[in-house]
PDB file of C-alpha atoms in Angstrom:
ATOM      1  CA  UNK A   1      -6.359 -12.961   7.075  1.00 98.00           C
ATOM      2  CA  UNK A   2      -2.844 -11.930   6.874  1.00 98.00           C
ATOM      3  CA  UNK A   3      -1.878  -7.775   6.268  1.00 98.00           C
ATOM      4  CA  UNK A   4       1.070  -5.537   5.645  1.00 98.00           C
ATOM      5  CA  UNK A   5       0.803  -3.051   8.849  1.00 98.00           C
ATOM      6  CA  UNK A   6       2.352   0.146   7.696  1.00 94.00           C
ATOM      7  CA  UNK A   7       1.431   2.235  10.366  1.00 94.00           C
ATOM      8  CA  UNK A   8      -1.047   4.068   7.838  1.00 94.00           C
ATOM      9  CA  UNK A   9      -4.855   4.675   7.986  1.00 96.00           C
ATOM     10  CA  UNK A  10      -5.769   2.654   5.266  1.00 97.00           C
ATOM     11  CA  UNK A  11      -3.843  -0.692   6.678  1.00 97.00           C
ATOM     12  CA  UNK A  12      -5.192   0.289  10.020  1.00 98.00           C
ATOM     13  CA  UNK A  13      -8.760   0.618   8.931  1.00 98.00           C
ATOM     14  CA  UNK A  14      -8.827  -3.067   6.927  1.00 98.00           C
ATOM     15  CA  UNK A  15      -7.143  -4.400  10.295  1.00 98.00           C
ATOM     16  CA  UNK A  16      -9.997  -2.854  12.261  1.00 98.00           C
ATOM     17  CA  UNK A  17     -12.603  -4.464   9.564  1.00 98.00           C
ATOM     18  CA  UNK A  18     -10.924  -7.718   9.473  1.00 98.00           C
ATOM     19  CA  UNK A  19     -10.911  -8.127  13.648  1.00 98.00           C
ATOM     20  CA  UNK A  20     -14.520  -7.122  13.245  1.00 97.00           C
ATOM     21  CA  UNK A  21     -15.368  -9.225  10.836  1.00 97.00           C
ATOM     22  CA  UNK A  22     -13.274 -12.547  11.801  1.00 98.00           C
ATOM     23  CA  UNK A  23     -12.033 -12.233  15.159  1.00 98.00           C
ATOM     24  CA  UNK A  24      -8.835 -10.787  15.873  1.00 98.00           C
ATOM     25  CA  UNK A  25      -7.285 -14.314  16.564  1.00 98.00           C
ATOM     26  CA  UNK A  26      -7.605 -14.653  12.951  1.00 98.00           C
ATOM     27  CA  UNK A  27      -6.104 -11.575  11.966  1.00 98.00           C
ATOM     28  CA  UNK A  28      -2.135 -11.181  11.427  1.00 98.00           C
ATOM     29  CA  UNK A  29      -0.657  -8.021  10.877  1.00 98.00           C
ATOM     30  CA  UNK A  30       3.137  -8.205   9.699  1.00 98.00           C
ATOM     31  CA  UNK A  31       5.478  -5.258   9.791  1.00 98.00           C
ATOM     32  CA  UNK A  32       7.701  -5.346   6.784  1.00 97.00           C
ATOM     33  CA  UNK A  33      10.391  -2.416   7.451  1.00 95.00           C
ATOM     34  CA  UNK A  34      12.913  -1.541   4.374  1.00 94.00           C
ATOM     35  CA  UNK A  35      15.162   1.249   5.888  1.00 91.00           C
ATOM     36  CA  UNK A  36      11.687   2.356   7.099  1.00 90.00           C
ATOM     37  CA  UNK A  37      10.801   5.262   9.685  1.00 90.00           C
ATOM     38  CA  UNK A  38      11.106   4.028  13.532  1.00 93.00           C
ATOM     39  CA  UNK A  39       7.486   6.063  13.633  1.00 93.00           C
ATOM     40  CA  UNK A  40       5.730   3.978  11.021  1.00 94.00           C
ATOM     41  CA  UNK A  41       6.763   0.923  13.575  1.00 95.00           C
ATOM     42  CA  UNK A  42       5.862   2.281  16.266  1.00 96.00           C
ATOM     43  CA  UNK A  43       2.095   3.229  14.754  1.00 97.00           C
ATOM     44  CA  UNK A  44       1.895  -0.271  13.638  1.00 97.00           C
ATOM     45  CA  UNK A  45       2.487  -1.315  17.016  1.00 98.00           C
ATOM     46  CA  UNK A  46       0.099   1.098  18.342  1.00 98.00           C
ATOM     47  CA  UNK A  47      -2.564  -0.418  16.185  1.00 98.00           C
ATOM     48  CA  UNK A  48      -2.209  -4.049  17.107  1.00 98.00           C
ATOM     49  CA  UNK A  49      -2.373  -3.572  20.586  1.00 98.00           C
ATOM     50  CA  UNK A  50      -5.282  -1.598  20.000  1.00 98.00           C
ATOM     51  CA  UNK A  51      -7.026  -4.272  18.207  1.00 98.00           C
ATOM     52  CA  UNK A  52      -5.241  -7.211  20.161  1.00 98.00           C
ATOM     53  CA  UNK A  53      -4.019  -9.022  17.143  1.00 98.00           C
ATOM     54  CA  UNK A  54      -0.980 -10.718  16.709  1.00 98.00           C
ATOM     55  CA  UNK A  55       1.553  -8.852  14.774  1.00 98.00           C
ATOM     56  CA  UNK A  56       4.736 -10.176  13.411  1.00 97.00           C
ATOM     57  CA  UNK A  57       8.324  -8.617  12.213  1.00 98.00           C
ATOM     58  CA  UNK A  58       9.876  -9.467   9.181  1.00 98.00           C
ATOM     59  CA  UNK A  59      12.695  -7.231   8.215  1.00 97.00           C
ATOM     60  CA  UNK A  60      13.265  -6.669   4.274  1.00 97.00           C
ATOM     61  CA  UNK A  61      16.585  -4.794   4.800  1.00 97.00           C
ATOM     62  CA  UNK A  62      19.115  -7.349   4.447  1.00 97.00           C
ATOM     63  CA  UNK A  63      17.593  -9.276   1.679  1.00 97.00           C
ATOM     64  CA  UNK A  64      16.957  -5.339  -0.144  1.00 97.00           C
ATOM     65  CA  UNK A  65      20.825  -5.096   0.506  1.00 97.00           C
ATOM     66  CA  UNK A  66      21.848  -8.082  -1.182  1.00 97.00           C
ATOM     67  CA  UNK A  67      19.441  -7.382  -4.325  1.00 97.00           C
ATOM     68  CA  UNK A  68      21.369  -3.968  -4.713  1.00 95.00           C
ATOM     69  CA  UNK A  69      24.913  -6.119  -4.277  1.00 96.00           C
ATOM     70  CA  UNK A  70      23.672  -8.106  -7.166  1.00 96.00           C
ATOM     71  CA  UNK A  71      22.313  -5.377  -9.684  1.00 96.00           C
ATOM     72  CA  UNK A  72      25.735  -3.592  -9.007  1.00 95.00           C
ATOM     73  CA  UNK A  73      27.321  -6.814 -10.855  1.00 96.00           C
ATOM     74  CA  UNK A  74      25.587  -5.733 -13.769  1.00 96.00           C
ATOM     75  CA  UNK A  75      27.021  -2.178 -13.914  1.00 94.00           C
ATOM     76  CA  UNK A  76      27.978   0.810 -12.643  1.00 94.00           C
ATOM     77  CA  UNK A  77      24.525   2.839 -12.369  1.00 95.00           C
ATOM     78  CA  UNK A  78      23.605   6.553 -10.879  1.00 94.00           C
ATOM     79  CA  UNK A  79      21.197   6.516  -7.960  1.00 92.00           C
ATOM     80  CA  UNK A  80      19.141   8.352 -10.462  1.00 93.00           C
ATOM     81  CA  UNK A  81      18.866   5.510 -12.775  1.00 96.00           C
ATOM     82  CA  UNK A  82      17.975   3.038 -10.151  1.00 94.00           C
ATOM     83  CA  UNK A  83      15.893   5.281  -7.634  1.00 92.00           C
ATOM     84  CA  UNK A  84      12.578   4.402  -9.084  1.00 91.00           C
ATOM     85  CA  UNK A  85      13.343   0.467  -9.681  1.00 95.00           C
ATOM     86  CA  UNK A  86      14.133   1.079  -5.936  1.00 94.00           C
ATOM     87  CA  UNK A  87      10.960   2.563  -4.673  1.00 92.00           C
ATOM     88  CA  UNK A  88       9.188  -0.136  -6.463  1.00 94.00           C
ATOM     89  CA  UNK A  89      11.349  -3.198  -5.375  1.00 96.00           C
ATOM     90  CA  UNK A  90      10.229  -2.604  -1.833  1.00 95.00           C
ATOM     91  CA  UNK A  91       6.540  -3.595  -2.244  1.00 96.00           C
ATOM     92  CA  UNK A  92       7.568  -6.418  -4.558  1.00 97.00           C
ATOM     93  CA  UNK A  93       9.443  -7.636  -1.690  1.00 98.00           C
ATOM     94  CA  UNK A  94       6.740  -7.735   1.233  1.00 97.00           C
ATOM     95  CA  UNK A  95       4.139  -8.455  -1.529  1.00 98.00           C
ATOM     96  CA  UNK A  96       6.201 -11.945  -1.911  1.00 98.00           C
ATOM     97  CA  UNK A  97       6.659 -11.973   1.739  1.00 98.00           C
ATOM     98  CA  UNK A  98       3.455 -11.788   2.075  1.00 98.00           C
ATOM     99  CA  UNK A  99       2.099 -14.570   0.615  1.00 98.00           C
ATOM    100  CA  UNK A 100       5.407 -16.744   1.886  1.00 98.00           C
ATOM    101  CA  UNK A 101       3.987 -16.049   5.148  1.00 98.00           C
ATOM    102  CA  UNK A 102       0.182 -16.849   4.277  1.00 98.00           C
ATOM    103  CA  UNK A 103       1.357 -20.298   3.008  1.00 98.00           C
ATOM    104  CA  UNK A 104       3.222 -20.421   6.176  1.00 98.00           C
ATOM    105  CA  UNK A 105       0.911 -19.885   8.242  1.00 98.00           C
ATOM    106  CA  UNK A 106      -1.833 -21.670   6.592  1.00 98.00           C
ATOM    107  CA  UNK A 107       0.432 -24.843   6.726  1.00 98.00           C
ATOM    108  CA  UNK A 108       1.355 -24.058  10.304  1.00 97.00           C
ATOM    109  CA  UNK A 109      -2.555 -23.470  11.409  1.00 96.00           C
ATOM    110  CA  UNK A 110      -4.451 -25.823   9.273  1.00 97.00           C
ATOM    111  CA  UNK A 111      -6.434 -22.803   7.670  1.00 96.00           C
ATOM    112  CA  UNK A 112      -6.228 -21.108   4.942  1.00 97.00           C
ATOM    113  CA  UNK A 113      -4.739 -17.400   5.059  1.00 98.00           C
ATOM    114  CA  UNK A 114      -5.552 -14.876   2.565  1.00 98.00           C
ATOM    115  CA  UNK A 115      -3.753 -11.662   1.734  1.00 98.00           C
ATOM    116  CA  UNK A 116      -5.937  -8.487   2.111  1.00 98.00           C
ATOM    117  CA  UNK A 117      -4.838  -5.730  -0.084  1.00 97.00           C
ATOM    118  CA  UNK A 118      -5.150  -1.692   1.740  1.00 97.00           C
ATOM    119  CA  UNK A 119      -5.042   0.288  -1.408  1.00 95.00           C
ATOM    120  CA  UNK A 120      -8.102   2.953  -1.680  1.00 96.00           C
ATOM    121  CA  UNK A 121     -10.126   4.263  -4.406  1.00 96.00           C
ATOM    122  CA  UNK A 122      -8.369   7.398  -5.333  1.00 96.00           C
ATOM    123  CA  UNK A 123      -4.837   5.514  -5.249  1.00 95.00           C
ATOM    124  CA  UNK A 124      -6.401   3.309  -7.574  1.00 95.00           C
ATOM    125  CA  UNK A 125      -7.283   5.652  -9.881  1.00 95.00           C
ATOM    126  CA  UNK A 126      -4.413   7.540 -10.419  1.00 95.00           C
ATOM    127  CA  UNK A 127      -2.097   4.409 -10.455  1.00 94.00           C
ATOM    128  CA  UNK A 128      -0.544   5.103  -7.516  1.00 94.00           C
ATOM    129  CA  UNK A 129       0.038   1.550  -6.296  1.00 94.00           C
ATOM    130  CA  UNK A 130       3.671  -1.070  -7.453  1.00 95.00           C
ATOM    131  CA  UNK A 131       2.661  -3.197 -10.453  1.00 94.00           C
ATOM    132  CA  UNK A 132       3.284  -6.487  -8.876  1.00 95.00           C
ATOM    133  CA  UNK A 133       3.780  -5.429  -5.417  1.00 96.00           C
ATOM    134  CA  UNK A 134       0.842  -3.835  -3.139  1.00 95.00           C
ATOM    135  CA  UNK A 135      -1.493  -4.168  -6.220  1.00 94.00           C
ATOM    136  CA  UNK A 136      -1.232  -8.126  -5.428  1.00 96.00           C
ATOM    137  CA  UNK A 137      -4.203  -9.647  -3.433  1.00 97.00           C
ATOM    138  CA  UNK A 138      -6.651 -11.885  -2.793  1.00 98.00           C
ATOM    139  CA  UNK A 139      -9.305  -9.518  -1.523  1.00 97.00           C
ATOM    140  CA  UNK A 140      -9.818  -5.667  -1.475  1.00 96.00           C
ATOM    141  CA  UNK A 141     -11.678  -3.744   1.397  1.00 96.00           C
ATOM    142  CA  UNK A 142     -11.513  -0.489   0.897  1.00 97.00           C
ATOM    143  CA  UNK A 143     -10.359   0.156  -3.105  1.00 96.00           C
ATOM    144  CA  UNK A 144     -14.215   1.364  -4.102  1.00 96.00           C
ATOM    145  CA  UNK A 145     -13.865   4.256  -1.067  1.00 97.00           C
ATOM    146  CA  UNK A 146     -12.088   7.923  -1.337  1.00 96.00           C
ATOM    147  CA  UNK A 147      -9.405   8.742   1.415  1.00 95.00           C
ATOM    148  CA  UNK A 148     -11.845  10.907   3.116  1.00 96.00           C
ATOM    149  CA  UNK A 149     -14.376   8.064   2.953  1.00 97.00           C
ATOM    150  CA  UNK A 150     -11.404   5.768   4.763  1.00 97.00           C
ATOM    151  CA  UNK A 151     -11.400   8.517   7.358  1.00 97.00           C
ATOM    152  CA  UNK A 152     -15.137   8.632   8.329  1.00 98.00           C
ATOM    153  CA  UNK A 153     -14.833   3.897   8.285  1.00 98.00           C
ATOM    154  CA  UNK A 154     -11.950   4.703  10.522  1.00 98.00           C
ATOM    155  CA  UNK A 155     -13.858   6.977  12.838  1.00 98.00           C
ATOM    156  CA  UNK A 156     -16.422   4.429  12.968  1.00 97.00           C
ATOM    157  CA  UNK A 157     -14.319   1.739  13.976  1.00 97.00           C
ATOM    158  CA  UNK A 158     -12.787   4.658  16.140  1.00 97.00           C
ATOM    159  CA  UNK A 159      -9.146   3.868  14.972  1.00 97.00           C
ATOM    160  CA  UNK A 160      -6.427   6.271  17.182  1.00 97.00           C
ATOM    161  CA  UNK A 161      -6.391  10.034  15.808  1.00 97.00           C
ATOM    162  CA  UNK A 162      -2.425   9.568  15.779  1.00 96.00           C
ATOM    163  CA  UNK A 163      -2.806   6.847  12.799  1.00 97.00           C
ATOM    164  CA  UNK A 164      -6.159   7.809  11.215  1.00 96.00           C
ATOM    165  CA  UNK A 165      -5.139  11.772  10.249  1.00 94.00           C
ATOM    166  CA  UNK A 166      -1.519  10.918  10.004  1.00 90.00           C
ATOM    167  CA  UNK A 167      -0.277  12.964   6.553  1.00 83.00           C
ATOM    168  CA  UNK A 168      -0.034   9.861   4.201  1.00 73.00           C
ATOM    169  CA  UNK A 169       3.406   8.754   2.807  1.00 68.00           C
ATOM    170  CA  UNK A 170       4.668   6.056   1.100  1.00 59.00           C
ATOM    171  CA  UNK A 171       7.494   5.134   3.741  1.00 59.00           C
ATOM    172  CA  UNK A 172       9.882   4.531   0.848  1.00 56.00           C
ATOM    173  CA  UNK A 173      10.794   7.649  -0.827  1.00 58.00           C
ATOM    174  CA  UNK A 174      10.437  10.169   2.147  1.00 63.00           C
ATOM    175  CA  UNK A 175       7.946  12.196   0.460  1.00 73.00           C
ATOM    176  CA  UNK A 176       4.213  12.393   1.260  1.00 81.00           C
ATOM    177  CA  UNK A 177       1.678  10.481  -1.164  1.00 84.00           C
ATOM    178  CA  UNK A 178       0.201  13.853  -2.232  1.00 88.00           C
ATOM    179  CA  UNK A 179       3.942  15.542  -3.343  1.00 85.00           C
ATOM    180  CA  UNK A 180       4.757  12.933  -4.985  1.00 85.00           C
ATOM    181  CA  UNK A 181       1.634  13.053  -7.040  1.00 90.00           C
ATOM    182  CA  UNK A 182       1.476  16.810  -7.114  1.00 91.00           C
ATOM    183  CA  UNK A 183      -2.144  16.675  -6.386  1.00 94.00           C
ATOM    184  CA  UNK A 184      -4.767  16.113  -2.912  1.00 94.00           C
ATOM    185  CA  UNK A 185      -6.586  12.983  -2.581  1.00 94.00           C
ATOM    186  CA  UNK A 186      -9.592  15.252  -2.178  1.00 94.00           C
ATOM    187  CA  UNK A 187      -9.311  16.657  -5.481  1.00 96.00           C
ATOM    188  CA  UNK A 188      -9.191  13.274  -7.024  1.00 96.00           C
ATOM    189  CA  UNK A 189     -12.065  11.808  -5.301  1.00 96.00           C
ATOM    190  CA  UNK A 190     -13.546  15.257  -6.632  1.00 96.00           C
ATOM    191  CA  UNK A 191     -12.662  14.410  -9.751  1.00 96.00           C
ATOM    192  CA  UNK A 192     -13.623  10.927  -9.979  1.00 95.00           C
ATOM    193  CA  UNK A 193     -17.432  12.694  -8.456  1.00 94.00           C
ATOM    194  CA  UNK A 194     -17.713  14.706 -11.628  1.00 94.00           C
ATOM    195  CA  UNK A 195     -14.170  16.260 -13.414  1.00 92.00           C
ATOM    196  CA  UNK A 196     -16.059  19.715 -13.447  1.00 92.00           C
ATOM    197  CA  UNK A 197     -16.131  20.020  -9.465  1.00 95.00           C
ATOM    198  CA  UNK A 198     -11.548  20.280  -9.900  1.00 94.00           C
ATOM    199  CA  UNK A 199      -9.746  23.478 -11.487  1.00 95.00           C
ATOM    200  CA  UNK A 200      -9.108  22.538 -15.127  1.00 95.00           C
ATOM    201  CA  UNK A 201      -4.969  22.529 -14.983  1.00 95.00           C
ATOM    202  CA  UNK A 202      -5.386  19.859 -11.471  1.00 95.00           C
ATOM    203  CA  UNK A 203      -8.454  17.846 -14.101  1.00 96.00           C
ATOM    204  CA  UNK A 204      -5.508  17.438 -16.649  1.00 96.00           C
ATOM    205  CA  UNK A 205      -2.973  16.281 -14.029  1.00 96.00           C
ATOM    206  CA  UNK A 206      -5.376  13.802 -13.032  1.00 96.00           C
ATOM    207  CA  UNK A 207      -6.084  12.487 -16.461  1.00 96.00           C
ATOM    208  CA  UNK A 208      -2.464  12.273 -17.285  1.00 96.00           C
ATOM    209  CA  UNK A 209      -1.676  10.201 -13.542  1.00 96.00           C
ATOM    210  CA  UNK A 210      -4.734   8.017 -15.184  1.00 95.00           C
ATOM    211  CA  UNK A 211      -3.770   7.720 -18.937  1.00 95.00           C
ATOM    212  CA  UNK A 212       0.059   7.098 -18.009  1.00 94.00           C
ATOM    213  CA  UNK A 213      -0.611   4.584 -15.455  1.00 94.00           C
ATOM    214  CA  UNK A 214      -2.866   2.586 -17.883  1.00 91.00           C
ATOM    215  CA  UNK A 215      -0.777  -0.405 -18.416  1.00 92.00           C
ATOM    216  CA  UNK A 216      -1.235  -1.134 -14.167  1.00 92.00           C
ATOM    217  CA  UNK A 217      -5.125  -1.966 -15.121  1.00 87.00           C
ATOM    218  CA  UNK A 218      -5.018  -3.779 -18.204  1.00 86.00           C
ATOM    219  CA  UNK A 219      -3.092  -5.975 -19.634  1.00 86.00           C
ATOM    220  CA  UNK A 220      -2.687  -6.914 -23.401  1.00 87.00           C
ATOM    221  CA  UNK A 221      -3.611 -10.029 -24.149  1.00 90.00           C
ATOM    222  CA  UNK A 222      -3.523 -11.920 -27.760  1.00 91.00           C
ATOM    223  CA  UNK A 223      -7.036 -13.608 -28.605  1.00 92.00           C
ATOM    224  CA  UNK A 224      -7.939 -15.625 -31.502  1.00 90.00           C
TER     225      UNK A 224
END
């Protein structure tokens, strides 16, 4: 099995699962930092060593640099314009690096590697996950569990306190996961429980995350 390790709880927790599951000589964990915070690395490390396996570096700066080089040859655009084709270029690029270095490895190893994805149930729902980038996998853990059900795995598999209540971000646009959305993971995994358990203005922000982010779970498709 072969992981993005983003110094997160929910990464962290599928590493734990995977080393229990498979041995953590079959488990690789691969950092994949894009102007990234030196703390995320640093947790990421923390959590390898922890579980003993082997965990790689592949930086995505340079080859993000020379992607923004070539969009400028197409025109002269505000950072407004391009900040969200931004945020979401950065998990297209370590989803593809991902699975460059799964059929590396597998060649390399003579066995297969597959790409586990770390997304969780309330991300899920609300769409908060890069069409084409960490939505891209070949198997899914932890995407039918809440955050706080993440948590109790993680105290199970007694991942470190500094990783497993670490506010969640999305390491990309300096925000946390929960400003950005402008709602808790708790009330969405209240939500999903039964809408009348949430305030009725933080049910309709929910629907709305849901209803807008449609097009990430379905796609059209023309049948005779």
């Amino acid at each position: 099995m072969i992981l993005g390790i983003s110094g997160g709880k929910d990464s962290a927790v599928v590493a734990a699962l995977f080393v229990k599951a498979l041995g953590k000589e079959n488990v690789i964990g691969v950092m994949l930092p894009c102007y990234s915070k030196e703390e995320d690395k640093i947790d990421a490390r923390l959590i390898s060593d922890y579980y003993g396996f082997e965990l790689i570096n592949f930086d995505l700066t340079t080859i993000f640099d020379t992607f923004q080089e070539e969009v400028a040859m197409l025109g002269k655009f505000t950072e407004q314009e391009t900040e969200n084709s931004n945020i979401n270029l950065k998990p297209r690029l370590r989803m593809a690096s991902l699975y460059y270095l799964a059929s590396l490895y597998s060649s390399i190893r003579k066995q297969t590697y597959l790409v586990a994805g770390t997304s969780n149930k309330c991300e899920r729902y609300v769409g908060y996950f890069t069409k084409g980038g960490d939505s891209v996998y070949d198997i899914a853990l932890i995407a039918d569990f809440t955050v706080d059900e993440v948590i109790k795995i993680g105290e199970c598999l007694q991942v470190p306190d500094k990783v497993l209540y670490k506010k969640p971000n999305d390491g990309l646009s300096n925000k946390t996961d929960e400003d950005k959305l402008g709602v808790k993971y708790s009330e969405i995994a209240s939500f999903i429980e039964d809408e009348a358990l949430v305030e009725t203005e933080i049910a309709h922000k929910i629907k709305k995350l849901h209803a807008d982010n449609f097009h990430k779970f379905y796609t059209p498709t023309y049948r005779r």
